[in-house]
Coordinates of C-alpha atoms and ligand atoms in Angstrom, one line a residue:
M1 CA 0.4 -0.4 0.2
T2 CA 1.5 3.6 -0.9
K3 CA 2.5 5.1 2.5
T4 CA 3.6 8.7 0.8
L5 CA 2.4 10.5 -2.1
T6 CA 4.0 13.9 -2.7
I7 CA 2.7 16.0 -5.7
R8 CA 3.2 19.8 -6.8
R9 CA 1.5 22.1 -4.3
P10 CA -2.2 22.5 -5.1
D11 CA -4.2 25.5 -5.5
D12 CA -7.7 26.3 -4.3
W13 CA -9.7 27.8 -7.5
H14 CA -12.7 28.8 -5.8
L15 CA -11.9 29.9 -2.2
H16 CA -14.1 32.9 0.3
L17 CA -11.5 34.2 2.4
R18 CA -14.2 37.3 4.2
D19 CA -12.3 40.1 5.7
G20 CA -11.1 41.6 8.9
E21 CA -10.7 39.5 11.6
M22 CA -12.5 36.4 10.1
L23 CA -9.8 36.6 7.2
R24 CA -6.8 37.0 9.5
A25 CA -8.6 33.5 11.3
V26 CA -8.8 31.2 8.2
L27 CA -6.2 32.8 6.0
P28 CA -3.6 30.4 7.9
Q29 CA -5.7 27.3 7.1
T30 CA -5.4 27.6 3.5
C31 CA -2.1 29.2 3.2
T32 CA -0.4 26.0 4.6
H33 CA -1.2 23.6 2.2
F34 CA -2.4 26.0 -1.0
A35 CA -0.3 28.4 -2.9
R36 CA -2.6 30.0 -4.7
A37 CA -6.3 30.6 -4.3
I38 CA -8.8 32.0 -6.7
I39 CA -10.7 34.7 -4.2
M40 CA -14.4 35.0 -4.2
P41 CA -15.6 38.6 -4.2
N42 CA -18.6 38.1 -2.2
L43 CA -17.9 40.6 0.6
V44 CA -20.3 43.3 1.6
P45 CA -20.0 45.3 -0.1
P46 CA -19.0 43.2 -3.1
V47 CA -15.5 43.3 -4.8
V48 CA -16.8 45.3 -7.9
S49 CA -14.1 47.2 -9.3
M50 CA -10.3 47.1 -9.8
A51 CA -9.8 49.6 -7.0
D52 CA -11.8 47.4 -5.0
A53 CA -9.8 44.3 -6.2
A54 CA -6.5 46.1 -5.4
A55 CA -7.8 46.9 -2.0
Y56 CA -9.0 43.6 -1.1
R57 CA -5.4 41.8 -2.5
D58 CA -3.6 44.1 0.0
R59 CA -5.7 42.9 3.3
I60 CA -5.2 39.2 2.2
V61 CA -1.3 40.1 1.9
D62 CA -1.3 42.0 5.0
A63 CA -3.2 39.2 7.2
L64 CA -0.6 36.5 6.0
P65 CA 1.6 34.6 8.4
T66 CA 5.0 35.9 8.4
G67 CA 6.9 33.5 6.0
A68 CA 3.9 32.0 4.2
D69 CA 3.9 31.8 0.4
F70 CA 0.6 32.2 -1.1
T71 CA -0.6 34.1 -3.9
P72 CA -4.4 35.2 -3.8
L73 CA -5.7 35.4 -7.3
M74 CA -8.3 38.2 -7.2
T75 CA -11.8 38.0 -8.7
L76 CA -14.4 40.6 -9.5
Y77 CA -18.0 40.5 -8.6
L78 CA -20.1 40.9 -12.0
T79 CA -23.1 43.4 -11.6
E80 CA -25.2 45.1 -14.5
D81 CA -23.2 48.3 -14.0
T82 CA -19.7 46.4 -14.4
D83 CA -17.5 48.4 -16.7
P84 CA -15.9 46.6 -19.4
E85 CA -12.9 48.8 -19.4
D86 CA -12.1 48.6 -15.8
V87 CA -12.2 44.8 -16.0
A88 CA -9.7 45.1 -19.0
S89 CA -7.4 47.1 -17.0
A90 CA -7.6 44.9 -14.0
H91 CA -6.7 41.8 -16.1
A92 CA -4.2 43.9 -18.1
A93 CA -2.4 45.0 -15.1
G94 CA -2.4 41.3 -13.6
L95 CA -4.7 42.1 -10.6
I96 CA -7.9 39.7 -11.4
H97 CA -7.8 36.3 -13.0
A98 CA -11.7 36.1 -13.1
V99 CA -14.8 37.4 -13.3
K100 CA -17.8 36.1 -10.8
L101 CA -21.1 35.9 -11.9
Y102 CA -24.1 35.3 -9.2
P103 CA -27.3 35.2 -10.5
A104 CA -28.9 37.7 -8.1
G105 CA -30.1 36.4 -4.8
A106 CA -28.5 32.7 -5.4
T107 CA -26.4 32.5 -2.4
T108 CA -24.7 34.4 0.5
N109 CA -23.9 38.0 -0.6
S110 CA -25.5 37.8 -4.0
A111 CA -27.8 40.8 -3.9
S112 CA -25.9 42.8 -6.5
G113 CA -25.8 40.0 -9.0
V114 CA -27.1 40.2 -12.2
S115 CA -31.1 39.6 -12.9
N116 CA -31.2 40.6 -16.4
F117 CA -28.3 38.8 -18.2
D118 CA -28.6 41.1 -21.5
N119 CA -27.0 43.7 -19.3
V120 CA -23.7 42.1 -19.2
A121 CA -23.2 41.2 -22.9
Q122 CA -20.6 43.8 -23.3
V123 CA -18.5 42.9 -20.4
L124 CA -18.3 39.2 -21.6
E125 CA -17.6 40.5 -25.0
K126 CA -14.4 42.2 -23.6
M127 CA -14.0 39.0 -21.5
A128 CA -14.2 36.7 -24.5
E129 CA -11.7 39.2 -26.5
I130 CA -8.9 39.0 -23.8
G131 CA -9.3 35.5 -22.1
L132 CA -10.5 36.4 -19.0
P133 CA -12.8 33.5 -17.4
L134 CA -16.4 33.5 -16.2
C135 CA -17.2 32.0 -13.2
T136 CA -20.4 31.1 -12.5
H137 CA -22.6 30.6 -9.6
G138 CA -25.0 27.9 -11.6
E139 CA -28.1 28.3 -10.2
V140 CA -31.2 29.8 -11.0
T141 CA -33.2 32.0 -8.4
D142 CA -36.7 31.5 -9.7
A143 CA -39.2 30.6 -6.8
D144 CA -40.8 28.2 -8.9
V145 CA -37.8 26.4 -9.6
D146 CA -37.1 23.3 -7.2
I147 CA -33.9 24.2 -5.2
F148 CA -32.5 20.7 -6.1
D149 CA -33.2 21.4 -10.0
R150 CA -31.6 24.9 -10.1
E151 CA -28.3 24.0 -11.6
A152 CA -29.8 22.0 -14.3
V153 CA -32.4 24.9 -15.2
F154 CA -29.0 27.1 -14.9
I155 CA -27.4 25.4 -17.6
D156 CA -30.6 25.4 -20.0
R157 CA -31.9 28.8 -19.6
V158 CA -28.7 31.1 -18.6
L159 CA -25.4 29.2 -19.3
D160 CA -25.7 27.6 -22.4
P161 CA -27.4 30.8 -24.1
I162 CA -24.8 32.9 -22.8
R163 CA -22.2 30.7 -24.3
R164 CA -23.9 30.6 -27.7
N165 CA -23.6 34.3 -27.6
H166 CA -20.4 34.4 -26.8
P167 CA -18.8 31.2 -27.7
A168 CA -14.9 32.6 -27.1
L169 CA -15.4 32.8 -23.7
L170 CA -14.0 30.8 -21.2
V171 CA -15.9 29.7 -18.3
V172 CA -15.5 28.0 -15.6
M173 CA -18.7 26.2 -13.8
E174 CA -18.2 26.5 -10.1
H175 CA -18.9 23.9 -7.6
I176 CA -20.9 21.7 -9.9
T177 CA -23.1 19.5 -8.0
T178 CA -25.2 16.8 -10.8
S179 CA -24.7 14.6 -13.5
N180 CA -26.3 17.4 -15.5
A181 CA -23.2 19.5 -15.4
V182 CA -20.7 16.6 -15.8
D183 CA -22.3 15.7 -18.7
Y184 CA -22.6 19.6 -20.0
V185 CA -18.7 19.9 -19.6
N186 CA -17.8 16.5 -21.3
A187 CA -19.9 17.8 -24.4
N188 CA -18.6 21.1 -24.9
P189 CA -15.4 22.3 -26.3
E190 CA -12.0 22.9 -24.1
N191 CA -13.3 26.4 -22.8
L192 CA -15.5 25.2 -20.6
A193 CA -14.1 23.4 -17.4
A194 CA -15.5 22.9 -13.7
T195 CA -14.4 23.2 -10.3
I196 CA -15.4 20.7 -7.3
T197 CA -15.8 21.3 -4.1
T198 CA -14.5 19.0 -1.8
H199 CA -17.6 18.2 0.5
H200 CA -19.7 17.5 -2.7
L201 CA -17.3 14.4 -3.2
V202 CA -18.2 13.3 0.4
I203 CA -22.1 14.0 0.7
N204 CA -25.3 13.8 -0.7
R205 CA -28.3 15.2 0.4
N206 CA -29.4 12.1 2.8
H207 CA -26.0 13.6 4.9
I208 CA -28.1 17.0 5.4
L209 CA -31.4 16.0 5.9
A210 CA -32.0 12.4 7.1
G211 CA -31.9 11.5 10.8
G212 CA -31.9 15.5 11.9
I213 CA -30.7 18.4 10.1
K214 CA -27.3 19.1 9.8
P215 CA -27.0 22.9 9.2
H216 CA -23.3 22.1 9.0
Y217 CA -23.7 19.9 5.3
Y218 CA -25.8 22.9 4.3
C219 CA -24.2 24.7 1.3
L220 CA -25.3 26.2 -2.2
P221 CA -25.2 24.7 -4.4
V222 CA -27.5 22.2 -2.5
A223 CA -25.9 18.5 -2.5
K224 CA -27.9 16.4 -4.5
R225 CA -28.7 12.8 -4.9
E226 CA -26.1 9.9 -4.5
E227 CA -26.3 9.2 -8.3
H228 CA -25.0 12.9 -8.6
R229 CA -22.3 12.4 -6.1
L230 CA -21.1 9.5 -7.9
A231 CA -21.0 11.5 -10.8
L232 CA -18.8 14.2 -9.4
R233 CA -16.4 11.6 -7.9
A234 CA -15.7 10.2 -11.4
A235 CA -15.3 13.3 -13.0
A236 CA -12.9 14.3 -10.4
T237 CA -11.0 11.5 -10.2
S238 CA -11.1 10.4 -13.7
G239 CA -7.9 13.0 -14.6
D240 CA -9.6 14.8 -17.0
A241 CA -8.1 18.1 -17.6
R242 CA -11.4 20.3 -17.4
F243 CA -12.4 19.2 -13.9
F244 CA -10.4 20.6 -10.9
L245 CA -10.3 21.3 -7.3
G246 CA -12.4 24.5 -5.9
T247 CA -12.8 23.7 -2.2
D248 CA -15.5 26.7 -2.0
S249 CA -14.6 26.7 1.2
A250 CA -17.1 29.1 3.1
P251 CA -16.5 30.1 7.1
H252 CA -19.5 31.0 9.0
T253 CA -19.5 31.2 12.9
D254 CA -21.3 28.3 14.3
E255 CA -23.8 31.3 15.4
N256 CA -24.6 31.5 12.1
K257 CA -25.0 28.8 10.8
L258 CA -27.4 27.2 13.9
L259 CA -30.2 29.4 13.3
P260 CA -33.9 29.2 12.0
C261 CA -32.6 30.7 8.9
G262 CA -28.6 29.7 9.0
C263 CA -26.1 30.1 6.6
A264 CA -24.9 28.3 3.8
G265 CA -21.5 27.2 3.3
C266 CA -19.1 24.3 4.4
F267 CA -15.8 25.0 5.8
T268 CA -13.3 22.6 4.5
A269 CA -9.9 24.3 4.2
T270 CA -8.5 22.7 7.2
N271 CA -8.9 18.9 6.2
T272 CA -9.7 19.4 2.4
M273 CA -6.1 17.4 1.5
S274 CA -6.7 14.7 4.0
I275 CA -10.4 14.0 2.6
L276 CA -9.4 14.5 -1.1
A277 CA -6.6 11.6 -1.1
E278 CA -9.0 9.3 1.1
V279 CA -11.5 9.8 -1.9
F280 CA -9.2 9.1 -4.7
E281 CA -7.6 6.2 -2.6
Q282 CA -11.2 4.8 -2.3
E283 CA -11.6 5.5 -5.9
D284 CA -8.0 3.3 -6.2
A285 CA -6.9 6.7 -8.4
L286 CA -4.7 8.4 -6.2
D287 CA -2.6 9.0 -9.2
N288 CA -4.8 11.5 -10.2
L289 CA -5.1 13.6 -7.1
E290 CA -2.1 15.8 -8.5
A291 CA -4.3 16.7 -11.7
F292 CA -7.5 17.4 -10.0
A293 CA -5.3 19.6 -7.0
S294 CA -2.4 20.8 -8.8
L295 CA -2.1 20.5 -12.7
N296 CA -5.3 21.3 -14.0
G297 CA -6.4 24.5 -12.6
P298 CA -3.5 26.3 -13.7
R299 CA -3.5 24.7 -17.2
F300 CA -7.0 26.3 -17.8
Y301 CA -6.3 29.6 -15.8
G302 CA -3.2 29.5 -18.3
L303 CA -0.8 30.0 -15.3
P304 CA 2.6 28.4 -14.5
I305 CA 2.2 24.9 -12.3
N306 CA 3.4 25.3 -8.9
E307 CA 7.5 24.6 -8.5
T308 CA 7.2 23.4 -4.9
T309 CA 5.7 19.9 -3.9
L310 CA 2.8 18.9 -0.9
T311 CA 3.3 15.3 0.9
L312 CA 0.8 13.2 2.3
V313 CA 1.1 10.5 4.4
R314 CA -1.0 7.6 5.5
E315 CA -1.4 8.7 9.2
T316 CA -4.6 9.7 10.7
P317 CA -4.7 13.4 10.1
D318 CA -4.8 15.5 13.3
Y319 CA -6.8 18.5 12.8
P320 CA -9.4 20.7 15.3
G321 CA -13.1 20.6 15.0
H322 CA -13.3 23.9 14.7
I323 CA -11.4 27.5 14.4
D324 CA -11.5 29.9 16.6
T325 CA -12.3 33.2 15.7
P326 CA -13.1 36.6 17.4
D327 CA -16.8 36.4 15.9
G328 CA -17.2 32.9 17.5
P329 CA -15.8 29.2 16.4
V330 CA -16.2 28.1 13.2
T331 CA -16.9 24.6 12.6
V332 CA -14.3 22.4 10.3
F333 CA -16.1 20.2 7.7
D334 CA -17.2 16.7 9.1
P335 CA -16.1 14.0 6.1
A336 CA -18.4 11.4 8.3
M337 CA -15.6 8.6 7.5
P338 CA -12.5 7.9 8.9
L339 CA -9.2 9.5 7.7
N340 CA -5.9 8.2 6.9
W341 CA -3.7 10.8 4.7
S342 CA -1.8 13.8 7.0
V343 CA -0.1 16.4 4.9
K344 CA 3.6 16.1 6.2
Ligands
NCD401 C1 -21.0 30.6 0.1 C2 -20.8 32.2 1.0 O1 -21.0 31.1 2.6 O2 -20.1 32.7 0.6 N1 -21.9 29.8 0.7 C3 -21.8 28.1 0.2 O3 -22.7 27.6 0.6 N2 -21.2 27.8 -1.0 C4 -21.4 31.1 -1.4 C5 -21.4 30.4 -2.6 O4 -20.4 30.1 -2.9 O5 -22.4 30.1 -2.9
ZN402 ZN1 -18.2 29.9 -3.4

């Protein structure tokens, strides 16, 4: 049995770092394992301009522990007022690596997202021209669409029309949760890719709802049926270059999770690499972990792969059940299975 596994240092292609005290509390959990991360712009207020992104990047860099080797890859939050020239300048300056599309109201802090997709056509045209990826939160928000169908309906009603109108646009379907999304990626050209989270490889909707409601397993897009989880595991562990890791690690304090109307988000930064090694070993695909976590993402984003490495050893990992923050504890995702790999 394999006892150690050394891979190029991984990156996280979808991460929530928040701001202020929370940023300082959660950033060390990511920067010890990951070299880079695509930083989600859903702050309050959101990161909508080049100036916002530059200021947020500086706050992240300032919050890094001494000696940390970590590069935040900034994004802009797409609104109906986004200026194509501001986007182009931020990209030309090397500041931003993607623009994030949230349908208005789809998830945490998405009130400023897009309602009328015609109003962002010029920005998307500019992005296609300059080769800047669009990251999509792929859920419609229509009240009459069942929450378990919102990703599949988004593909038909929003994503496919956008891609037909902008065929050259680079698109990352973020945190996919369905076999429909896997099939859609596989059926389309190479300028379409998808991130998959750690937790969607592990839980299905029964974990959230059977035997009592488990708020710490509630995230958006919500976990679906087992058949969808299996499709995600097959895609992630396949080695296919268009599927890569975006943890969507999304810290919320326990106080904000354990409410009558609790926040969406699973916090997986702490134990993601142990969980992924377990999943890939279960699928007899440890050889493909490096592709998923360290190679496919930079390839899609046109960035070099990391020079340094990360070594996993076959030992029970030791990590805390929660991270302390000045706002209160943040519970670390419970994979509901024994883990056998630790980061050395
Ligand atoms: C994210 C958050 O908390 O910011 N929550 C989540 O459930 N994933 C937002 C998001 O990515 O949808
Ligand atoms: Zn997210």
